[in-house]
Amino acid sequence: MVRLQSYLQDQWMPGEGTPRVLVNPATEEPLAETTTEGLDFAAALAHARDVGGPALRAMSFAERGALLKAMSRALHADREGLLALSSQCNGATRGDSKFDVDGATGTLSSYAYLGKTLGEGRYQIDGEADKLSKGARYVGQHVRLPRPGVAVHINAFNFPAWGTFEKIATAILAGVPVITKPATATATLTHRMIQIIVEAGILPAGVLGFVAGPAGDLLDHLGPQDMIAFTGSAWTAAKLRSGAGVLQRSVRINVEADSLNAAVLAPDVGPGDPVWHAFVRAVVKDMTQKTGQKCTAIRRVFVPTDRIDDVVEAFSEELAGIVVGDPQRSDVSMGPVATASQLRDCREGINLLAKEAEIVVGGPAPVSGVGVADGKGYFVAPTLLVARDADATSEVHRHEVFGPCATVIGYDGTAETAAAQVARGEGCLVSSVYGSDRDWLSSFLFAAASWNGRVQVCSEKVADQVFPPGMVLPNQVHGGPGRAGGGEELGGVRGMDFYTNRVAIQGDRGLLKKILGTP
Ligand code: NAP
């Protein structure tokens, strides 16, 4: 069996003790094993801080961008191998695998281009100098400097490629070395990608570390200039945020957590309208892409009460065409969820929602996967529930079923009620709204937008152009308030804020101009 090794202090390290076995979630066949016991994380952090950090800080944005470009190219060169591995290890169809793997190379490439446009600078000048005294001589200039620490990246199981490299791209461009840790269950794909980058000899020593499994005491050794960028459940986030080291040494932490994202159908849209088709496509795509294991997936679908039957009919027709089974087969359109515990959580979650909503498609019962021995694999049926009265719901706004499941919820058709219902999720990564009536949209947006990191407005003139709302783009902010974690990632140059310190430097205008290289 393949042994995944961690890559720390520029060396591969196998770990000690009893390894955990990772399986193909479609067949339950063992594929790899890993352990991180016995690894010296204090030494790994010190190496990244002392060797990787200075090397990156000495480089210009353009040079750091060139590293990202080389990483993107090296990974893309083995795209077919990575897509096959993703399908085998993560239960992902070829389409799902492309979403993850191409998302990684695309984001690296996007940040590489940003580095090129930022050019020869090594840090960012933040705005104009402020005059601080009566004369023109004494001024204050804000600058954003790379933090002289290490970025520890902790990722969720659902995006072992994209989740890893969207964070790495931003940190390296900002000038900060990284130790990245995927979720153990899906670490095999990340391991292969790190191997490719190491073998290509792209990065200076100390810039990239990789932990192939549990974090052990890694976070106990973080210092005041280190950072944690975390993606995962709100429960783990709360635990990490309240860690003694994080609190006592003000370790900076960014959290991307669960989210009960909403799609809202406005009352001016009905069957036959192009906006209606975009709405149906988006919801069904989000329910089934990556078997619904997407932090940005639509979980709550708000529909004017008199449209519920039409919506359920349209969704049901589309969902009937979904073939669940071994994702390595080309006739399968949805694979299993990633782990046995994920399967258990999905089934329990559907049962919980079914206490206040009616199951109209699918449900929690065991499913046999096409091309898989009976009783094997972590398969869940695409599941649609309906709650006709929004006021009679509570769990649908609270409990995230991290699988192919969404609930249609009736509302009275007013923008105010729709916005209030979206807000019941207490903070979403993204919501989408489908309608073209400007007054209605305006009322909705101003009331609902602040409960989201991103809002997609799908109206008549863009209905054939919008991406599914679940798609995260490198130049747009990803994150959300409240239960979504309160964090922010990506957003082009904004993404680097987390990895830099803003410092106001005050002094003689002429002297500062020369030192900082400002025009
Ligand atoms: P999880 O159980 O919270 O695990 C997330 C990561 O945290 C894993 O790498 C896990 O490592 C690590 N971890 C757990 N306990 C830790 C500890 N004490 N110290 C350090 N690291 C620790 O979440 P998950 O099940 O992988 O992911 C599913 C959740 O992530 C869903 O709720 C989903 O909504 C959310 N998510 C959010 C986003 C977003 O961008 N907002 C994106 C994707 C997923 P091990 O695997 O080794 O335990």
Coordinates of C-alpha atoms and ligand atoms in Angstrom, one line a residue:
M1 CA 0.0 0.0 0.0
V2 CA 1.2 3.6 -0.7
R3 CA 2.6 5.3 2.3
L4 CA 1.9 9.1 2.2
Q5 CA 4.8 11.0 3.7
S6 CA 4.9 14.5 5.0
Y7 CA 7.3 17.0 3.5
L8 CA 8.9 19.2 6.2
Q9 CA 12.3 20.9 6.4
D10 CA 12.7 20.1 2.7
Q11 CA 12.6 16.3 3.4
W12 CA 10.0 13.6 3.0
M13 CA 9.1 12.1 6.4
P14 CA 7.1 8.9 6.9
G15 CA 5.9 9.5 10.5
E16 CA 5.8 6.8 13.2
G17 CA 3.2 4.6 14.9
T18 CA 0.1 3.0 13.6
P19 CA -1.0 4.6 10.3
R20 CA -4.5 5.4 9.3
V21 CA -5.8 3.7 6.1
L22 CA -7.4 5.8 3.4
V23 CA -10.0 4.1 1.1
N24 CA -11.7 4.5 -2.3
P25 CA -15.1 5.8 -1.1
A26 CA -16.9 4.1 -4.0
T27 CA -15.6 0.6 -3.3
E28 CA -14.1 0.9 0.2
E29 CA -10.9 -0.6 -1.2
P30 CA -7.8 0.5 0.8
L31 CA -5.6 2.8 -1.2
A32 CA -3.0 4.5 1.0
E33 CA -1.9 4.8 4.6
T34 CA -0.5 7.8 6.6
T35 CA 0.7 8.9 10.0
T36 CA 2.1 12.1 11.3
E37 CA 3.1 10.8 14.8
G38 CA 6.7 11.6 15.8
L39 CA 7.1 14.6 13.4
D40 CA 8.9 17.6 14.8
F41 CA 6.5 20.4 14.0
A42 CA 8.4 23.0 16.1
A43 CA 11.5 22.4 13.9
A44 CA 9.4 22.5 10.7
L45 CA 7.9 25.8 11.6
A46 CA 11.3 27.3 12.6
H47 CA 12.8 26.1 9.2
A48 CA 9.9 27.8 7.3
R49 CA 10.3 31.0 9.3
D50 CA 14.0 31.2 9.2
V51 CA 14.8 29.8 5.7
G52 CA 11.6 30.1 3.5
G53 CA 10.4 33.5 4.7
P54 CA 13.6 35.4 4.1
A55 CA 13.9 33.8 0.6
L56 CA 10.4 34.9 -0.4
R57 CA 10.7 38.4 1.1
A58 CA 13.8 39.0 -0.9
M59 CA 11.9 38.3 -4.1
S60 CA 9.7 40.8 -6.1
F61 CA 6.0 40.2 -6.7
A62 CA 6.9 39.3 -10.3
E63 CA 9.5 36.7 -9.1
R64 CA 7.0 35.2 -6.7
G65 CA 4.4 35.2 -9.5
A66 CA 6.8 33.3 -11.7
L67 CA 7.0 30.6 -9.0
L68 CA 3.3 30.2 -9.1
K69 CA 3.2 30.0 -12.8
A70 CA 5.8 27.3 -12.7
M71 CA 3.7 25.4 -10.1
S72 CA 0.6 25.7 -12.2
R73 CA 2.5 24.4 -15.3
A74 CA 4.0 21.5 -13.5
L75 CA 0.7 20.4 -12.1
H76 CA -1.1 20.9 -15.4
A77 CA 1.4 18.8 -17.2
D78 CA 0.2 15.8 -15.1
R79 CA -3.5 16.8 -15.3
E80 CA -4.7 13.4 -16.5
G81 CA -2.9 11.6 -13.7
L82 CA -4.3 13.9 -11.1
L83 CA -7.9 13.7 -12.5
A84 CA -7.7 9.9 -12.4
L85 CA -6.3 9.9 -8.8
S86 CA -9.0 12.3 -7.7
S87 CA -11.7 10.0 -9.0
Q88 CA -10.1 7.0 -7.4
C89 CA -9.4 8.6 -4.0
N90 CA -12.2 11.2 -3.5
G91 CA -15.3 9.7 -5.1
A92 CA -15.2 12.5 -7.7
T93 CA -16.5 12.1 -11.2
R94 CA -14.2 13.4 -14.0
G95 CA -16.2 16.7 -14.0
D96 CA -15.9 17.0 -10.2
S97 CA -12.2 16.2 -10.5
K98 CA -11.7 18.9 -13.1
F99 CA -13.5 21.4 -10.9
D100 CA -11.0 20.7 -8.1
V101 CA -7.7 20.2 -10.0
D102 CA -8.3 22.9 -12.7
G103 CA -9.5 25.2 -9.9
A104 CA -6.0 24.7 -8.3
T105 CA -4.0 25.3 -11.5
G106 CA -6.3 28.2 -12.6
T107 CA -6.0 30.0 -9.2
L108 CA -2.2 29.6 -9.3
S109 CA -2.1 31.0 -12.8
S110 CA -4.4 33.9 -11.9
Y111 CA -2.2 34.9 -8.9
A112 CA 0.9 34.4 -11.1
Y113 CA -0.6 37.0 -13.5
L114 CA -1.3 39.3 -10.5
G115 CA 2.3 39.0 -9.5
K116 CA 3.4 40.0 -12.9
T117 CA 1.2 43.1 -12.9
L118 CA 2.4 44.1 -9.4
G119 CA 6.0 44.0 -10.9
E120 CA 9.2 44.7 -9.1
G121 CA 7.9 45.8 -5.7
R122 CA 8.4 43.5 -2.7
Y123 CA 5.6 45.0 -0.6
Q124 CA 2.5 47.1 -1.2
I125 CA 2.3 50.8 -0.8
D126 CA -1.1 51.5 0.8
G127 CA -2.5 54.8 -0.4
E128 CA -0.9 58.2 -0.5
A129 CA 1.3 59.7 2.2
D130 CA -0.6 61.8 4.8
K131 CA 0.7 65.2 5.8
L132 CA 1.1 65.1 9.5
S133 CA 2.3 68.6 10.5
K134 CA 1.9 72.2 9.3
G135 CA 4.8 71.9 6.9
A136 CA 4.9 69.4 4.0
R137 CA 7.9 67.6 5.3
Y138 CA 6.6 65.3 8.1
V139 CA 4.3 62.6 6.6
G140 CA 2.9 59.2 7.3
Q141 CA 2.8 56.4 4.7
H142 CA 0.9 53.1 5.2
V143 CA 2.7 50.0 3.8
R144 CA 1.7 46.4 3.8
L145 CA 4.7 44.2 4.6
P146 CA 4.8 40.4 4.5
R147 CA 4.5 38.9 8.0
P148 CA 7.8 37.3 9.1
G149 CA 6.0 34.1 10.1
V150 CA 4.6 30.9 8.6
A151 CA 1.1 30.4 7.2
V152 CA -0.4 27.2 8.4
H153 CA -3.1 26.1 6.1
I154 CA -5.7 23.6 7.3
N155 CA -8.2 22.4 4.7
A156 CA -11.4 20.5 4.5
F157 CA -11.8 17.1 2.8
N158 CA -13.9 18.3 -0.1
F159 CA -11.3 20.3 -2.1
P160 CA -7.9 18.6 -1.6
A161 CA -6.5 20.3 -4.7
W162 CA -8.3 23.7 -5.1
G163 CA -8.5 24.4 -1.3
T164 CA -4.8 23.7 -0.9
F165 CA -3.5 25.8 -3.9
E166 CA -5.9 28.8 -3.6
K167 CA -4.4 29.4 -0.2
I168 CA -0.8 28.6 -1.3
A169 CA -1.0 31.0 -4.3
T170 CA -2.1 33.9 -2.1
A171 CA 0.4 33.4 0.7
I172 CA 3.4 32.9 -1.6
L173 CA 2.6 36.0 -3.7
A174 CA 2.3 37.9 -0.4
G175 CA 5.8 36.6 0.5
V176 CA 4.9 34.1 3.3
P177 CA 6.0 30.5 3.5
V178 CA 3.4 27.8 4.0
I179 CA 2.9 24.5 5.8
T180 CA -0.2 23.0 4.4
K181 CA -2.4 20.3 5.8
P182 CA -5.2 18.6 3.9
A183 CA -7.9 16.7 5.6
T184 CA -6.5 13.2 6.3
A185 CA -9.3 11.3 4.4
T186 CA -8.5 12.9 1.1
A187 CA -4.8 13.7 1.5
T188 CA -3.7 11.3 -1.3
L189 CA -4.4 13.8 -4.1
T190 CA -2.7 16.7 -2.3
H191 CA 0.3 14.5 -1.5
R192 CA 0.7 13.7 -5.2
M193 CA 0.5 17.4 -6.1
I194 CA 3.1 18.4 -3.6
Q195 CA 5.3 15.6 -4.8
I196 CA 5.1 17.0 -8.4
I197 CA 6.1 20.5 -7.2
V198 CA 9.0 19.2 -5.1
E199 CA 10.2 17.0 -7.9
A200 CA 10.1 20.0 -10.3
G201 CA 12.4 21.9 -7.9
I202 CA 10.4 25.1 -8.3
L203 CA 10.4 26.6 -4.8
P204 CA 13.3 27.9 -2.7
A205 CA 14.1 25.9 0.4
G206 CA 11.7 26.3 3.3
V207 CA 8.9 27.8 1.3
L208 CA 6.5 24.8 1.3
G209 CA 5.8 22.2 3.9
F210 CA 3.1 19.5 3.8
V211 CA 1.5 17.5 6.6
A212 CA 0.1 14.2 5.4
G213 CA -2.5 13.7 8.2
P214 CA -3.4 14.9 11.6
A215 CA -2.0 18.2 12.9
G216 CA -0.6 16.8 16.2
D217 CA 0.9 19.6 18.2
L218 CA 1.6 21.8 15.1
L219 CA -0.6 24.7 16.3
D220 CA 1.0 24.8 19.8
H221 CA 4.2 26.1 18.3
L222 CA 2.8 29.1 16.4
G223 CA 4.2 32.5 17.2
P224 CA 2.9 36.1 17.0
Q225 CA 3.6 36.5 13.3
D226 CA 2.3 33.1 12.2
M227 CA -1.1 32.6 10.7
I228 CA -3.8 29.9 10.4
A229 CA -6.0 29.8 7.4
F230 CA -8.6 27.2 8.2
T231 CA -11.4 25.7 6.1
G232 CA -13.7 23.2 7.7
S233 CA -16.6 22.8 10.1
A234 CA -17.7 25.6 12.4
W235 CA -17.1 23.1 15.3
T236 CA -13.4 22.6 14.5
A237 CA -13.0 26.3 13.8
A238 CA -14.3 27.2 17.3
K239 CA -11.8 24.8 18.8
L240 CA -8.9 26.2 16.9
R241 CA -9.9 29.8 17.6
S242 CA -10.0 29.2 21.3
G243 CA -6.7 27.4 21.5
A244 CA -4.4 28.8 24.2
G245 CA -1.6 29.6 21.8
V246 CA -3.9 31.4 19.4
L247 CA -5.4 33.5 22.2
Q248 CA -2.2 34.3 24.1
R249 CA 0.1 35.1 21.1
S250 CA -2.6 36.7 18.9
V251 CA -2.0 34.2 16.1
R252 CA -4.0 35.5 13.2
I253 CA -6.7 33.1 12.1
N254 CA -9.0 33.1 9.0
V255 CA -12.0 30.8 9.1
E256 CA -14.0 29.5 6.2
A257 CA -16.7 27.3 7.7
D258 CA -20.1 25.8 7.0
S259 CA -22.8 27.8 5.3
L260 CA -26.5 27.4 4.6
N261 CA -26.4 29.2 1.2
A262 CA -29.6 30.3 -0.3
A263 CA -31.1 30.6 -3.8
V264 CA -34.1 32.9 -4.0
L265 CA -36.7 32.9 -6.8
A266 CA -38.3 36.3 -7.3
P267 CA -42.0 36.5 -8.0
D268 CA -41.5 37.9 -11.6
V269 CA -39.9 34.6 -12.8
G270 CA -41.9 31.7 -14.0
P271 CA -41.5 28.5 -16.1
G272 CA -40.3 29.2 -19.7
D273 CA -38.4 32.3 -18.6
P274 CA -34.6 32.1 -19.3
V275 CA -34.0 33.2 -15.7
W276 CA -36.1 30.2 -14.6
H277 CA -33.9 27.8 -16.5
A278 CA -30.8 29.3 -15.0
F279 CA -32.3 28.9 -11.6
V280 CA -33.2 25.2 -12.1
R281 CA -29.7 24.5 -13.6
A282 CA -27.9 26.2 -10.7
V283 CA -29.8 24.4 -8.0
V284 CA -29.5 20.9 -9.6
K285 CA -25.8 21.5 -10.3
D286 CA -25.1 22.6 -6.7
M287 CA -27.0 19.6 -5.3
T288 CA -25.1 17.0 -7.4
Q289 CA -21.7 18.5 -8.3
K290 CA -19.1 17.0 -6.0
T291 CA -22.0 15.0 -4.5
G292 CA -23.1 18.3 -2.8
Q293 CA -19.9 18.4 -0.8
K294 CA -19.3 22.1 -1.6
C295 CA -19.1 24.8 1.0
T296 CA -20.9 27.1 -1.5
A297 CA -23.6 24.7 -2.5
I298 CA -27.2 25.9 -2.3
R299 CA -28.9 24.3 0.7
R300 CA -32.0 26.5 1.0
V301 CA -34.2 27.4 -2.0
F302 CA -36.8 30.1 -1.3
V303 CA -39.7 30.1 -3.7
P304 CA -43.0 32.1 -3.7
T305 CA -45.6 29.7 -2.3
D306 CA -47.6 29.6 -5.5
R307 CA -44.6 28.4 -7.5
I308 CA -43.6 25.5 -5.3
D309 CA -45.2 22.8 -7.4
D310 CA -43.7 24.0 -10.6
V311 CA -40.2 24.2 -9.0
V312 CA -40.5 20.8 -7.5
E313 CA -41.6 19.3 -10.8
A314 CA -38.6 21.0 -12.7
F315 CA -36.1 19.8 -10.1
S316 CA -37.5 16.3 -9.9
E317 CA -37.2 15.9 -13.7
E318 CA -33.6 16.9 -13.7
L319 CA -32.7 14.9 -10.6
A320 CA -34.3 11.8 -12.2
G321 CA -31.4 11.8 -14.8
I322 CA -28.7 11.6 -12.2
V323 CA -26.8 8.3 -12.1
V324 CA -25.2 7.5 -8.8
G325 CA -22.2 5.1 -8.8
D326 CA -18.5 4.5 -9.3
P327 CA -17.2 7.9 -10.5
Q328 CA -14.6 6.3 -12.6
R329 CA -17.3 5.2 -15.0
S330 CA -18.3 7.6 -17.8
D331 CA -22.1 6.8 -17.4
V332 CA -22.1 7.9 -13.7
S333 CA -23.0 11.5 -13.0
M334 CA -22.6 11.5 -9.2
G335 CA -20.1 9.6 -7.0
P336 CA -20.3 8.7 -3.3
V337 CA -19.6 11.1 -0.4
A338 CA -16.0 11.0 0.8
T339 CA -16.1 9.0 4.0
A340 CA -18.2 6.6 6.0
S341 CA -18.7 9.2 8.7
Q342 CA -19.8 11.7 6.0
L343 CA -22.4 9.1 4.9
R344 CA -23.7 8.7 8.4
D345 CA -23.8 12.5 8.9
C346 CA -25.8 12.9 5.7
R347 CA -28.3 10.3 6.5
E348 CA -28.8 11.7 10.0
G349 CA -29.0 15.2 8.6
I350 CA -31.7 14.3 6.1
N351 CA -33.7 12.6 8.9
L352 CA -33.4 15.7 11.0
L353 CA -34.7 18.0 8.1
A354 CA -37.5 15.5 7.4
K355 CA -39.0 16.4 10.8
E356 CA -40.0 19.8 9.3
A357 CA -39.9 19.2 5.6
E358 CA -41.4 16.6 3.3
I359 CA -38.9 14.4 1.3
V360 CA -40.0 14.6 -2.4
V361 CA -37.0 13.1 -4.1
G362 CA -34.4 10.6 -2.7
G363 CA -34.1 10.3 1.1
P364 CA -31.7 8.7 3.7
A365 CA -32.2 5.0 2.6
P366 CA -29.1 3.1 1.5
V367 CA -28.3 3.4 -2.2
S368 CA -26.5 0.9 -4.5
G369 CA -23.9 2.5 -6.7
V370 CA -23.8 1.6 -10.4
G371 CA -20.7 -0.5 -11.1
V372 CA -20.1 -1.3 -7.4
A373 CA -20.7 -4.5 -5.4
D374 CA -23.9 -4.4 -3.4
G375 CA -23.6 -2.8 0.0
K376 CA -20.2 -1.2 -0.8
G377 CA -19.5 2.6 -1.1
Y378 CA -20.7 5.7 0.6
F379 CA -23.6 6.5 -1.7
V380 CA -26.5 8.9 -0.9
A381 CA -29.4 9.6 -3.2
P382 CA -29.9 13.2 -4.4
T383 CA -32.5 14.4 -2.0
L384 CA -35.0 17.2 -2.3
L385 CA -37.2 18.3 0.6
V386 CA -40.1 20.8 0.6
A387 CA -41.3 23.0 3.5
R388 CA -44.3 24.9 2.3
D389 CA -44.3 27.3 5.2
A390 CA -41.1 29.1 6.0
D391 CA -42.3 30.1 9.5
A392 CA -42.6 26.4 10.5
T393 CA -38.9 25.7 9.8
S394 CA -35.9 26.0 12.0
E395 CA -33.4 23.2 11.4
V396 CA -33.2 23.9 7.6
H397 CA -31.6 27.3 8.6
R398 CA -29.3 25.7 11.2
H399 CA -28.2 22.2 10.0
E400 CA -25.9 21.8 7.0
V401 CA -26.3 18.4 5.3
F402 CA -22.9 18.3 3.6
G403 CA -24.2 16.1 0.7
P404 CA -26.5 16.1 -2.3
C405 CA -29.5 17.7 -0.4
A406 CA -31.5 20.9 -0.6
T407 CA -34.8 22.1 0.7
V408 CA -37.4 24.2 -1.1
I409 CA -39.0 26.6 1.3
G410 CA -42.1 28.7 0.5
Y411 CA -42.3 32.4 1.2
D412 CA -44.8 35.2 0.5
G413 CA -43.0 36.6 -2.6
T414 CA -42.0 39.9 -0.9
A415 CA -38.3 41.0 -1.1
E416 CA -38.4 41.8 2.7
T417 CA -39.5 38.3 3.6
A418 CA -37.0 36.7 1.3
A419 CA -34.1 38.7 2.8
A420 CA -35.2 37.9 6.3
Q421 CA -35.3 34.2 5.5
V422 CA -31.8 34.3 4.0
A423 CA -30.6 36.0 7.2
R424 CA -31.9 33.1 9.3
G425 CA -28.9 31.2 8.0
E426 CA -26.8 33.6 10.2
G427 CA -24.2 34.2 7.5
C428 CA -23.7 32.6 4.1
L429 CA -20.7 32.3 1.7
V430 CA -23.0 33.0 -1.2
S431 CA -26.6 33.5 -2.1
S432 CA -28.1 33.8 -5.5
V433 CA -31.3 35.6 -6.6
Y434 CA -33.2 35.0 -9.8
G435 CA -35.4 37.9 -11.0
S436 CA -35.3 41.0 -13.2
D437 CA -37.6 43.5 -11.4
R438 CA -35.2 46.3 -10.3
D439 CA -37.3 47.6 -7.4
W440 CA -37.7 44.1 -5.9
L441 CA -34.0 43.3 -6.4
S442 CA -32.9 46.6 -4.8
S443 CA -35.1 45.9 -1.7
F444 CA -33.8 42.4 -1.5
L445 CA -30.1 43.2 -2.0
F446 CA -29.9 46.0 0.5
A447 CA -31.5 43.8 3.2
A448 CA -29.8 40.5 2.4
A449 CA -26.3 41.3 1.0
S450 CA -24.6 41.9 4.3
W451 CA -25.5 38.3 5.4
N452 CA -23.3 37.0 2.6
G453 CA -19.8 37.1 1.3
R454 CA -21.0 37.1 -2.3
V455 CA -24.4 37.6 -3.9
Q456 CA -25.1 36.6 -7.5
V457 CA -28.0 38.4 -9.2
C458 CA -29.2 36.4 -12.2
S459 CA -31.5 38.6 -14.2
E460 CA -32.8 38.4 -17.8
K461 CA -29.8 40.0 -19.6
V462 CA -27.1 37.8 -17.9
A463 CA -29.2 34.6 -17.5
D464 CA -27.1 32.8 -20.2
Q465 CA -23.8 34.1 -18.8
V466 CA -23.8 33.6 -15.1
F467 CA -21.7 30.8 -13.6
P468 CA -23.3 28.5 -11.0
P469 CA -23.2 30.5 -7.8
G470 CA -21.1 27.8 -6.2
M471 CA -18.1 28.7 -8.3
V472 CA -15.4 30.6 -6.4
L473 CA -13.3 32.9 -8.5
P474 CA -9.8 34.0 -7.7
N475 CA -10.5 37.7 -8.3
Q476 CA -13.6 37.8 -6.1
V477 CA -13.8 37.5 -2.4
H478 CA -14.6 34.1 -0.9
G479 CA -15.8 33.9 2.7
G480 CA -18.9 35.0 4.6
P481 CA -20.0 36.5 7.9
G482 CA -21.2 34.8 11.0
R483 CA -21.6 31.0 10.8
A484 CA -19.7 31.0 7.4
G485 CA -16.7 31.8 9.6
G486 CA -16.3 35.6 9.3
G487 CA -13.3 35.1 7.0
E488 CA -12.1 36.3 3.6
E489 CA -9.9 34.6 1.0
L490 CA -9.0 35.4 -2.5
G491 CA -10.4 38.5 -4.1
G492 CA -7.2 39.2 -6.1
V493 CA -4.8 41.6 -4.3
R494 CA -7.2 41.7 -1.3
G495 CA -6.4 38.1 -0.5
M496 CA -2.9 39.1 0.5
D497 CA -4.1 41.4 3.3
F498 CA -4.3 38.3 5.6
Y499 CA -0.6 37.6 5.1
T500 CA 0.7 41.1 5.5
N501 CA 0.9 43.7 8.3
R502 CA -0.2 47.2 7.6
V503 CA 2.3 49.6 9.1
A504 CA 2.1 53.4 9.2
I505 CA 5.6 54.7 8.8
Q506 CA 6.1 58.3 9.8
G507 CA 9.0 60.6 9.0
D508 CA 10.7 62.9 6.5
R509 CA 8.8 62.8 3.2
G510 CA 12.0 62.8 1.1
L511 CA 13.7 60.1 3.3
L512 CA 10.7 57.8 3.2
K513 CA 10.3 58.2 -0.5
K514 CA 13.8 57.0 -1.0
I515 CA 13.6 54.1 1.5
L516 CA 10.1 53.0 0.3
G517 CA 10.7 53.7 -3.4
T518 CA 7.4 55.6 -3.7
P519 CA 7.0 58.0 -6.6
Ligands
NAP1 P1 -13.4 19.3 9.8 O1 -13.7 18.0 10.4 O2 -13.7 20.6 10.6 O3 -11.9 19.3 9.3 C1 -11.3 20.3 8.6 C2 -9.8 20.2 8.8 O4 -9.5 20.5 10.2 C3 -9.2 18.9 8.5 O5 -8.0 19.1 7.8 C4 -8.9 18.3 9.9 O6 -7.9 17.4 9.9 C5 -8.6 19.5 10.6 N1 -8.7 19.4 12.1 C6 -9.6 18.8 12.8 N2 -9.4 18.9 14.1 C7 -8.2 19.6 14.2 C8 -7.4 20.1 15.3 N3 -7.8 19.9 16.6 N4 -6.3 20.8 15.0 C9 -5.9 21.0 13.8 N5 -6.6 20.6 12.7 C10 -7.8 19.9 12.9 O7 -14.2 19.6 8.4 P2 -14.3 18.6 7.2 O8 -15.2 17.5 7.6 O9 -13.0 18.2 6.6 O10 -15.0 19.5 6.1 C11 -16.4 19.7 6.0 C12 -16.8 21.1 6.4 O11 -16.0 22.1 5.9 C13 -18.2 21.4 6.0 O12 -18.9 21.8 7.1 C14 -18.1 22.5 5.0 O13 -19.1 23.4 4.9 C15 -16.8 23.1 5.4 N6 -16.2 23.8 4.3 C16 -16.1 25.1 4.2 C17 -15.5 25.8 3.1 C18 -15.4 27.2 3.0 O14 -14.7 27.7 2.2 N7 -16.1 28.0 3.8 C19 -14.9 25.0 2.1 C20 -15.0 23.6 2.2 C21 -15.6 23.0 3.3 P3 -8.1 15.8 9.9 O15 -8.8 15.4 8.6 O16 -6.7 15.3 10.0 O17 -8.9 15.5 11.1

